CSV table of C-alpha atoms and ligand atoms in Angstrom, one decimal:
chain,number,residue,atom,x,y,z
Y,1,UNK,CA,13.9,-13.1,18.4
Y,2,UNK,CA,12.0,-14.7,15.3
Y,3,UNK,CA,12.3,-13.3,12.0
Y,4,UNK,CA,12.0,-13.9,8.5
Y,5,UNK,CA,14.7,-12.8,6.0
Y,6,UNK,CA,15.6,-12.9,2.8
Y,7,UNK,CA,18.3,-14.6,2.2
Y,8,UNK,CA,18.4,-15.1,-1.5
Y,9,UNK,CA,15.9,-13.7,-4.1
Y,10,UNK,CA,13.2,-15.7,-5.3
Y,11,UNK,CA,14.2,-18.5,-2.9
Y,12,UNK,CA,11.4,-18.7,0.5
Y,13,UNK,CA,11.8,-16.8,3.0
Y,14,UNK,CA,14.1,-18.3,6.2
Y,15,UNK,CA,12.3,-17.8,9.8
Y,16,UNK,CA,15.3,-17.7,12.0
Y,17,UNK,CA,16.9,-16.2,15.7
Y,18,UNK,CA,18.3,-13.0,15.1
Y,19,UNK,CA,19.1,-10.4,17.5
Y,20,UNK,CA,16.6,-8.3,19.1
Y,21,UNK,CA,17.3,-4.6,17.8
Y,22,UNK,CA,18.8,-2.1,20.4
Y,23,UNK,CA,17.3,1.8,19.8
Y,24,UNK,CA,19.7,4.8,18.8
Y,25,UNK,CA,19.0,8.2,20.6
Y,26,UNK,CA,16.2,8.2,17.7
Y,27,UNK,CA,14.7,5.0,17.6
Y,28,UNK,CA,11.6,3.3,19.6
Y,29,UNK,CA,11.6,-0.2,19.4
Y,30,UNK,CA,8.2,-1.8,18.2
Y,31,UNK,CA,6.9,-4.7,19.2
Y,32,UNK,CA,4.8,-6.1,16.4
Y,33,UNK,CA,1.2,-7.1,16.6
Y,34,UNK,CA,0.1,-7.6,13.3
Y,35,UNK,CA,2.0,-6.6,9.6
Y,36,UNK,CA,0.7,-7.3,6.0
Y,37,UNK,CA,2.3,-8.9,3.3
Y,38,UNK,CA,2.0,-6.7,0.6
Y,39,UNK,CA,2.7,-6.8,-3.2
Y,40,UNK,CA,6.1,-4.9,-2.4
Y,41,UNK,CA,7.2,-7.4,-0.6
Y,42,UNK,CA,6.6,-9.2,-3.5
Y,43,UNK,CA,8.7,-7.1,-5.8
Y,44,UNK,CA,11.4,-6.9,-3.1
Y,45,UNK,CA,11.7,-10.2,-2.8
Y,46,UNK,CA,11.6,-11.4,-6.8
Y,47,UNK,CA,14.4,-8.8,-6.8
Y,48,UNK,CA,12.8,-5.6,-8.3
Y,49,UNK,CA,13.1,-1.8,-8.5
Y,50,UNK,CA,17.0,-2.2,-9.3
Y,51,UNK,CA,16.1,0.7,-12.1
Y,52,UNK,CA,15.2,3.2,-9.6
Y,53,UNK,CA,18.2,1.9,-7.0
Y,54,UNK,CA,15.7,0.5,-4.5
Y,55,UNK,CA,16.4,-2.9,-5.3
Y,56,UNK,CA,16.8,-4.8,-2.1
Y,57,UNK,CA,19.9,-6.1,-0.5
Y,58,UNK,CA,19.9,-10.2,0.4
Y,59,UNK,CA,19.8,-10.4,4.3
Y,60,UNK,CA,16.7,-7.8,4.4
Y,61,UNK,CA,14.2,-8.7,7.3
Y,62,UNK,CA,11.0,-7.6,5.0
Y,63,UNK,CA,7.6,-6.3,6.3
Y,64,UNK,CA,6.2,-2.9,6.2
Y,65,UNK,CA,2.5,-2.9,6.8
Y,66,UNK,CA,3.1,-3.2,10.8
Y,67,UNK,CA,1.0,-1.8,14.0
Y,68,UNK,CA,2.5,-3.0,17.5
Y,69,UNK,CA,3.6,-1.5,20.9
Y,70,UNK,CA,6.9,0.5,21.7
Y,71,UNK,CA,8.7,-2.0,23.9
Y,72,UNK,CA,11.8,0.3,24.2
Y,73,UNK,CA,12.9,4.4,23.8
Y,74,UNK,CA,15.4,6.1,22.6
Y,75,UNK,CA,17.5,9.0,24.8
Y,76,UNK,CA,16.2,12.0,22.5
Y,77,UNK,CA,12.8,10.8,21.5
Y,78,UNK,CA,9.8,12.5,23.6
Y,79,UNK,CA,6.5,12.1,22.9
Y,80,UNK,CA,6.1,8.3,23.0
Y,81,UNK,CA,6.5,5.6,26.0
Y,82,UNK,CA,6.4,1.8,26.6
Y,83,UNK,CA,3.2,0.5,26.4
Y,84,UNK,CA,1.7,2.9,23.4
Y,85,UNK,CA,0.2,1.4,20.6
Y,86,UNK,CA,1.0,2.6,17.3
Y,87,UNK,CA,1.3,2.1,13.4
Y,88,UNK,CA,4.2,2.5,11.2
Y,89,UNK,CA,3.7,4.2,7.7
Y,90,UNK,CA,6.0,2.2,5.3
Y,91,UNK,CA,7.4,5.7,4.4
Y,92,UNK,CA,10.5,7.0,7.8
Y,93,UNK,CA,11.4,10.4,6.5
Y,94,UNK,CA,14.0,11.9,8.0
Y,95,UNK,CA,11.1,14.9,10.2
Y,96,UNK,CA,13.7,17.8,8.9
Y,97,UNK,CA,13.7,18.0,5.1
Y,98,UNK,CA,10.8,20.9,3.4
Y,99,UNK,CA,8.6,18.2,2.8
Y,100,UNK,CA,8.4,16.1,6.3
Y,101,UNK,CA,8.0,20.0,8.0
Y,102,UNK,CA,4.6,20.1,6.2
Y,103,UNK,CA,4.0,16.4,7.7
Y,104,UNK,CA,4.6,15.0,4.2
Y,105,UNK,CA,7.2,12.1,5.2
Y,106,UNK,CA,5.9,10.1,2.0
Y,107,UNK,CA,8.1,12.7,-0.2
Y,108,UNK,CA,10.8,13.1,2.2
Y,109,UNK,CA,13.9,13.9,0.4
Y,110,UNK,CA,16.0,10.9,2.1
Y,111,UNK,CA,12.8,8.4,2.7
Y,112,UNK,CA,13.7,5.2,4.3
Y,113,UNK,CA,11.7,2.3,3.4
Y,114,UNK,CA,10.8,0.4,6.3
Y,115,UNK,CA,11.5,-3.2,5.5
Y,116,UNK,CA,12.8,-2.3,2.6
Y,117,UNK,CA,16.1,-1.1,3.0
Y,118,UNK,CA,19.0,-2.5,4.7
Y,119,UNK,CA,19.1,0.8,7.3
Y,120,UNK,CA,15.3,-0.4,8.4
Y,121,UNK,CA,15.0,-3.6,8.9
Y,122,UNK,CA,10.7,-4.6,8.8
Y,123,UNK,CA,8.1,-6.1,10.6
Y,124,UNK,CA,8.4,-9.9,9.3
Y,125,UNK,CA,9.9,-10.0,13.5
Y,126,UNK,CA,8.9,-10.3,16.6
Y,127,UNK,CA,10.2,-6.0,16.7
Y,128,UNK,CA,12.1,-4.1,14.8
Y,129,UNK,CA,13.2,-0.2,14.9
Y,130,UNK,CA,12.1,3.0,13.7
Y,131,UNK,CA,14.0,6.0,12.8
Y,132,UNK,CA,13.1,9.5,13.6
Y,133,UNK,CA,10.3,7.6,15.9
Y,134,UNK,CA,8.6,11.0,17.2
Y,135,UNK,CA,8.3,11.9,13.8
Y,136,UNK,CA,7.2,8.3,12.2
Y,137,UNK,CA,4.8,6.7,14.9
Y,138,UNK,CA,1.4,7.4,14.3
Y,139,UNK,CA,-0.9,6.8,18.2
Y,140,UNK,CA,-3.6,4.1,17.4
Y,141,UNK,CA,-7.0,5.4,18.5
Y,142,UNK,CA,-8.2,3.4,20.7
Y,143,UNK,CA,-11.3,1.9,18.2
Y,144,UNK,CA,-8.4,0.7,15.6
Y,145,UNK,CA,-7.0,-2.9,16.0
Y,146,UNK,CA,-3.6,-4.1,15.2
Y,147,UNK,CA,-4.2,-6.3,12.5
Y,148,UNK,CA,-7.0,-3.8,10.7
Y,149,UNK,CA,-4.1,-0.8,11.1
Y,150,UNK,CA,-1.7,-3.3,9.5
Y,151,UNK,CA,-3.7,-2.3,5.9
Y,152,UNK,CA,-3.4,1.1,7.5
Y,153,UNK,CA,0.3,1.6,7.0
Y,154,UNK,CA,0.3,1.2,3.4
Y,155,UNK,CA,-2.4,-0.4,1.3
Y,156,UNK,CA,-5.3,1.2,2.4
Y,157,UNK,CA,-4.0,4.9,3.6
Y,158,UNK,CA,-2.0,4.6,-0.1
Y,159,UNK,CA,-5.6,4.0,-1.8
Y,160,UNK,CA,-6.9,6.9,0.2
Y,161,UNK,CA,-4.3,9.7,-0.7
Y,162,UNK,CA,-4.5,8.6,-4.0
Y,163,UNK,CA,-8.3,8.6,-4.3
Y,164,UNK,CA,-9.4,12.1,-1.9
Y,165,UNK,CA,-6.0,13.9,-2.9
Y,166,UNK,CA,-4.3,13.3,-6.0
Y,167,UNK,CA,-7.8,12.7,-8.0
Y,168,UNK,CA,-9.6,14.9,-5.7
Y,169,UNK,CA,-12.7,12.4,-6.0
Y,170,UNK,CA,-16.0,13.6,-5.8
Y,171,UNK,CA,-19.6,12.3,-5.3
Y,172,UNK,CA,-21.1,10.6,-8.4
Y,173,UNK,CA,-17.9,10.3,-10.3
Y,174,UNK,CA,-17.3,6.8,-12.0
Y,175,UNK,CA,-13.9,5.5,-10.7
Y,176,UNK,CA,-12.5,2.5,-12.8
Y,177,UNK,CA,-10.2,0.2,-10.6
Y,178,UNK,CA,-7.6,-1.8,-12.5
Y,179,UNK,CA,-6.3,-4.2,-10.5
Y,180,UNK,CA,-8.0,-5.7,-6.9
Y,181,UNK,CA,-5.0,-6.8,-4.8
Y,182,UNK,CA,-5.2,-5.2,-1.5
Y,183,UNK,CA,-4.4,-1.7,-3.3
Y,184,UNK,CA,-7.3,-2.1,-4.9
Y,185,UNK,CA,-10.2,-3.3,-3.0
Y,186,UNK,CA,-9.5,-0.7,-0.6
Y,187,UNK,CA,-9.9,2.0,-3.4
Y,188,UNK,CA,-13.4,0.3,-4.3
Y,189,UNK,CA,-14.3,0.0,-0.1
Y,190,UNK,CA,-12.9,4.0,-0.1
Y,191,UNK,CA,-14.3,4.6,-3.3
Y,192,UNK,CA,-17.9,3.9,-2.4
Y,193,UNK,CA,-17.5,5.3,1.0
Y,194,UNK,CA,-17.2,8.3,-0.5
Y,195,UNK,CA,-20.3,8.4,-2.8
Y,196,UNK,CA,-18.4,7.6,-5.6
Y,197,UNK,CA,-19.4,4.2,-8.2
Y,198,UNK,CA,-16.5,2.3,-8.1
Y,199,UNK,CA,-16.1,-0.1,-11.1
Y,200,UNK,CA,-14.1,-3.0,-10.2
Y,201,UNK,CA,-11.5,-4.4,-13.2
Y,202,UNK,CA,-9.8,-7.7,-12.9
Y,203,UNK,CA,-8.9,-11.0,-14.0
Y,204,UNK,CA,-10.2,-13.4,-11.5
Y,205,UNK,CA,-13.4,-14.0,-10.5
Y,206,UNK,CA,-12.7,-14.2,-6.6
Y,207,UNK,CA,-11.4,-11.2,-6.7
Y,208,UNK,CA,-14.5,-9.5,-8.1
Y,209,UNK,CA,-16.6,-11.1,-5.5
Y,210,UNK,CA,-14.7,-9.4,-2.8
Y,211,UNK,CA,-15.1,-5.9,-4.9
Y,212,UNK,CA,-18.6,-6.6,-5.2
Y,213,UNK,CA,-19.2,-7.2,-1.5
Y,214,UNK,CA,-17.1,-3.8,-0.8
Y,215,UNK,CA,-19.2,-1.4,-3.0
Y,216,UNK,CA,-18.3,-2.2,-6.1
Y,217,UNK,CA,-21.2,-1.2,-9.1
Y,218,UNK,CA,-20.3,-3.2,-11.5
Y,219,UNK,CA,-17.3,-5.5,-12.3
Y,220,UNK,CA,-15.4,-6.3,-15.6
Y,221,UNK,CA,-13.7,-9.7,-16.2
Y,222,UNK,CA,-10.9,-8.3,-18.6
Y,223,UNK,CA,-10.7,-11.9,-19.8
Y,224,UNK,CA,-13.9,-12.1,-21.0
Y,225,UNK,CA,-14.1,-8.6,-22.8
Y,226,UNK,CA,-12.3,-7.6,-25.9
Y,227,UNK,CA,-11.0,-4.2,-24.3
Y,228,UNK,CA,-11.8,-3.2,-20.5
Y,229,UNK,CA,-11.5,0.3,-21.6
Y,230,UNK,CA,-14.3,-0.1,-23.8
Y,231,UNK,CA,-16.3,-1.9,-21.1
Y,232,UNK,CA,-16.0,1.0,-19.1
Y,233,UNK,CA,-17.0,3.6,-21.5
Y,234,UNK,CA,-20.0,1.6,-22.3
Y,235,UNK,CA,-21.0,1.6,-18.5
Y,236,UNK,CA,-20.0,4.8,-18.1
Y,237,UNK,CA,-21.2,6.9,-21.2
Y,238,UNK,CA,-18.2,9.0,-21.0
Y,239,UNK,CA,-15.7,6.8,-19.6
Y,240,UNK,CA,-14.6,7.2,-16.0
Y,241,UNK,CA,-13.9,10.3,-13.9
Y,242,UNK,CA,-10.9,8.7,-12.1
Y,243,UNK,CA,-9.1,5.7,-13.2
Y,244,UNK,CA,-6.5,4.0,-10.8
Y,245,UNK,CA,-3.7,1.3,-11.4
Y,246,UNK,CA,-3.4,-0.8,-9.1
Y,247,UNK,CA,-1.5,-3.3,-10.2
Y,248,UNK,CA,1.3,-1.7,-12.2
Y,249,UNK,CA,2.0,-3.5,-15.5
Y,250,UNK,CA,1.9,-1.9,-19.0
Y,251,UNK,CA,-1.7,-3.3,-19.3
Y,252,UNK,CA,-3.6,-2.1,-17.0
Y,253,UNK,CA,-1.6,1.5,-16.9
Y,254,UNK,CA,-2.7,1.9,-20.4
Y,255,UNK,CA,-6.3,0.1,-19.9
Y,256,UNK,CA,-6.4,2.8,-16.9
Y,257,UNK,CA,-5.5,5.7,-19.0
Y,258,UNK,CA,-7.8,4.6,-21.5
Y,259,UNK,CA,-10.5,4.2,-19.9
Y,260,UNK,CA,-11.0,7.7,-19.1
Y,261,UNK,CA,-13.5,10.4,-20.3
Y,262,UNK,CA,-12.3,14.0,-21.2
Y,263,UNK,CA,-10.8,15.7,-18.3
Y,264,UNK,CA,-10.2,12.7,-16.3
Y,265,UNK,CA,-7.9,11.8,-14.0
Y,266,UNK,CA,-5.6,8.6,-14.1
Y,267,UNK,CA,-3.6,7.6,-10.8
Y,268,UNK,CA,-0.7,5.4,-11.0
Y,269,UNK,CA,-0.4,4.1,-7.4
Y,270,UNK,CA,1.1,0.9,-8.5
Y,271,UNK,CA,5.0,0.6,-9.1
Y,272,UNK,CA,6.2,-1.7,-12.4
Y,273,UNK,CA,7.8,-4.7,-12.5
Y,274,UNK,CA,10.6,-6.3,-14.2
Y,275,UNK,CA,8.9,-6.7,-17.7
Y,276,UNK,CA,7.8,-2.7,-17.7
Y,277,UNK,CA,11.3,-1.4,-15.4
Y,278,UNK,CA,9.4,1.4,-15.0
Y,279,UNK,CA,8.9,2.7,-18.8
Y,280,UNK,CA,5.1,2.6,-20.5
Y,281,UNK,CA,4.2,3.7,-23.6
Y,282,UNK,CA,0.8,5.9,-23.3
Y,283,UNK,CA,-1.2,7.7,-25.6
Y,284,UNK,CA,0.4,11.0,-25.1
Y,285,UNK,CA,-2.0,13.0,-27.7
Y,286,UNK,CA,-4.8,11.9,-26.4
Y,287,UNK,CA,-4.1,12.5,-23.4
Y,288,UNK,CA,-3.5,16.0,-24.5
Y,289,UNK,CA,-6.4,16.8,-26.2
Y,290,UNK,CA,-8.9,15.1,-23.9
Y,291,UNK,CA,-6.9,17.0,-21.1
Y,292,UNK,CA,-6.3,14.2,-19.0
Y,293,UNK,CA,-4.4,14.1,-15.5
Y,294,UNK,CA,-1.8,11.4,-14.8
Y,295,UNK,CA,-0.9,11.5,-11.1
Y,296,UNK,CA,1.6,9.9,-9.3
Y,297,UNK,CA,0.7,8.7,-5.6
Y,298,UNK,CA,2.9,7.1,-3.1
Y,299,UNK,CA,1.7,6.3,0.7
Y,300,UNK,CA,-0.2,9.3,2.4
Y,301,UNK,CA,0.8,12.1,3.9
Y,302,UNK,CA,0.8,12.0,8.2
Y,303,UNK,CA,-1.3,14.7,8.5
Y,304,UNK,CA,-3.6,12.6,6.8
Y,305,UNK,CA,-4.4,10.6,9.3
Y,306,UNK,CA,-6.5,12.4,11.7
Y,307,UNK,CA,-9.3,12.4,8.7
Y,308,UNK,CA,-9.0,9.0,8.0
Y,309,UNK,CA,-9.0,7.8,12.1
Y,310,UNK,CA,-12.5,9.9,12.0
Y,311,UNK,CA,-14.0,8.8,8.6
Y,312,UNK,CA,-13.4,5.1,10.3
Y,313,UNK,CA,-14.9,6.2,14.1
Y,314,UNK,CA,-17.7,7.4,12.3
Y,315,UNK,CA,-17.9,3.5,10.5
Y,316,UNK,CA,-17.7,5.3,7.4
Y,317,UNK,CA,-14.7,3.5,6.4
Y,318,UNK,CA,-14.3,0.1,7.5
Y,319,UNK,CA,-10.2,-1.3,7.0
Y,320,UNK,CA,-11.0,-4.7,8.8
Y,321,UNK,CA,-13.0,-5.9,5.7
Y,322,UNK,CA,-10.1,-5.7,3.4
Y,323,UNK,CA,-8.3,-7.8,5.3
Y,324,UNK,CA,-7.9,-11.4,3.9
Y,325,UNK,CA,-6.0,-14.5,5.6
Y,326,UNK,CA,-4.4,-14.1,9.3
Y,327,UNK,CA,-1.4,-16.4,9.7
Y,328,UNK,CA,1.7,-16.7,12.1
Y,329,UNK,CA,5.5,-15.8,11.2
Y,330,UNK,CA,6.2,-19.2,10.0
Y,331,UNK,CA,3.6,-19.2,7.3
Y,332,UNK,CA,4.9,-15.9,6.0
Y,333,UNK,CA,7.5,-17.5,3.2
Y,334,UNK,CA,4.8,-19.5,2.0
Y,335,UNK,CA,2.3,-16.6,1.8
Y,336,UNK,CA,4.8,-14.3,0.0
Y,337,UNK,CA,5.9,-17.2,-2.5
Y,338,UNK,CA,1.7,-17.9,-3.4
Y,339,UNK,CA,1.6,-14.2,-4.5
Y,340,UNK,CA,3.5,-15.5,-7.9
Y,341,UNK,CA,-0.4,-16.7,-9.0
Y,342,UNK,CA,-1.9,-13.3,-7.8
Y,343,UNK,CA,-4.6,-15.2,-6.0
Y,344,UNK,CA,-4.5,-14.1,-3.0
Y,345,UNK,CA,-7.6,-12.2,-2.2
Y,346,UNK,CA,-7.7,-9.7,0.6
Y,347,UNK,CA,-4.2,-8.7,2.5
Y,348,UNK,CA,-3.0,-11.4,4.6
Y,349,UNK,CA,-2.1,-10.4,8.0
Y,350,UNK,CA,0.4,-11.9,10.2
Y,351,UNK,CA,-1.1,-12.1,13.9
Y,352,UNK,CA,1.4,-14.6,15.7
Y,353,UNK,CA,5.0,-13.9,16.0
U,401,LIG,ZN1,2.6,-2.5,1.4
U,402,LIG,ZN1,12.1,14.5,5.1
């Protein structure tokens, strides 16, 4: 089968014949309809994360934002068949540890990264496998398409988690967005979904069009401003209720903490890069005295999901208009290699394989 694998960081991506994976007693094999390329595969492939041993290994199929059909079953899984269509969350736990019993595979204490890890190959292939596959697949309601679930793996289920759980979000609250890659836009589409006034932070213009046209109140050029914390405040009165980074650099983890009123809540949803390698400096007393929250938030839990399937039946949330270009395997290397300019607007789905 077609693939494309990383063969050397940095270098493009090779689309090649490799061999079409086999399932252990755990495994389904998937047969992929649609995946995203993501800002992770990004990192990945520019040779990140080393600092928190996740760096990953040359010879790594990539691809983690998948949706697709089981094509073949393992001997001891049981509640999935050929033929069903599901979704992948980026996140295989292991289904045993404390955290996957309460359906929280995104902690699990030995998470496998799909795509990401040499023990899981991704989704940049015509299949690949999944561990723990009663556990891992998530059904696709009918209503869902492959290439709008492909968001729903990890972008866009990530922006959800960290917007209606870790910030617990409310109606009315200001919600400051630094950073309008695919992480991002969803949290403005989400955000306003939600009654909340998403204000929509970035550096290119193109980018916040495409916030505007998903909900976004008002948007901030942090080119064109001398601070876009101060921006904010000045929209805001305050400053923001609930500030996300999306991007995860120094600058806008700070600009995100800063731009928050007393009592607010930052989200880091972003991972760093090779410039931060994982240590910011914040403002640590004011953050103390202003009592604000900084939250962690990594994928979304699988109980999770039965909310969001509704929220989108109901057309409240609608993951289709995040996504950006749709493009076959063979375009992926150059897709991923673009992402150096951060131009990309939208998540680019692969639809042939
Ligand atoms: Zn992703
Ligand atoms: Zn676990």
């Amino acid at each position: 089968m077609r693939a494309a694998v990383l063969e050397e960081h940095g270098e493009p991506l090779s689309v090649e014949d490799v061999d079409y994976p086999e399932p252990q007693p755990d495994q389904v094999i998937v047969e992929t309809e649609a995946c995203g390329i993501c800002r992770s595969d990004w990192h990945a492939w520019q040779g990140d994360w080393s600092w928190i041993g996740a760096g990953v290994p040359e010879g790594q199929i990539l691809g983690h934002e998948p949706a697709g059909v089981v094509s073949a079953v393992g001997a001891d899984v049981e509640t999935l068949e050929e033929g069903d269509r599901v979704a992948v969350p980026f996140h295989l736990g292991d289904g045993s540890c404390s955290h996957c019993r309460e359906g929280r595979a995104n902690n699990c204490e030995t998470v496998i990264p799909l795509g990401l890890s040499e023990f899981a190959p991704g989704a940049f292939a015509e299949a690949f496998p999944v561990r723990e596959a009663d556990f891992n697949c998530v059904k696709l309601p009918d209503e869902v398409e492959f290439a709008e679930m492909a968001g729903l793996g990890c972008r866009f289920m990530t922006a959800y988690h960290a917007l209606a759980d870790r910030a617990d979000l409310r109606p009315g609250d200001w919600v400051a967005i630094h950073g309008c890659g695919g992480v991002g836009l969803s949290a403005i589409h989400i955000a306003q979904a939600l009654g909340a006034h998403p204000i929509a932070i970035d550096v290119l213009d193109s980018k916040l069009e495409r916030a505007e046209e998903l909900g976004a109140v008002e948007t901030i050029n942090s080119t064109e401003v001398d601070s876009a914390p101060a921006a904010v405040r000045e929209l805001t009165g305050d400053g923001a209720d609930v500030s996300i980074d999306a991007l995860g650099i120094a600058e806008t983890c700070r600009n995100s903490v800063n731009s928050l009123g007393t009592r607010g809540s930052h989200v880091q949803v972003g991972l760093t890069t090779g410039e931060e390698e994982g240590q910011i400096e914040l403002p640590v007393d004011v953050m103390t005295m202003q009592e604000i929250d900084f939250h962690g938030s990594f994928g979304m839990p699988l109980v999770r999901y039965e909310e969001l399937f509704n929220l989108i039946a109901q057309g409240t949330l609608e993951p289709s208009k995040i996504i950006g270009d749709t493009l076959s395997l063979e375009d992926a290397p150059e897709t991923l290699a673009s992402m150096d300019d951060y131009e990309t607007v939208g998540i680019p789905v692969i639809t042939e394989f």
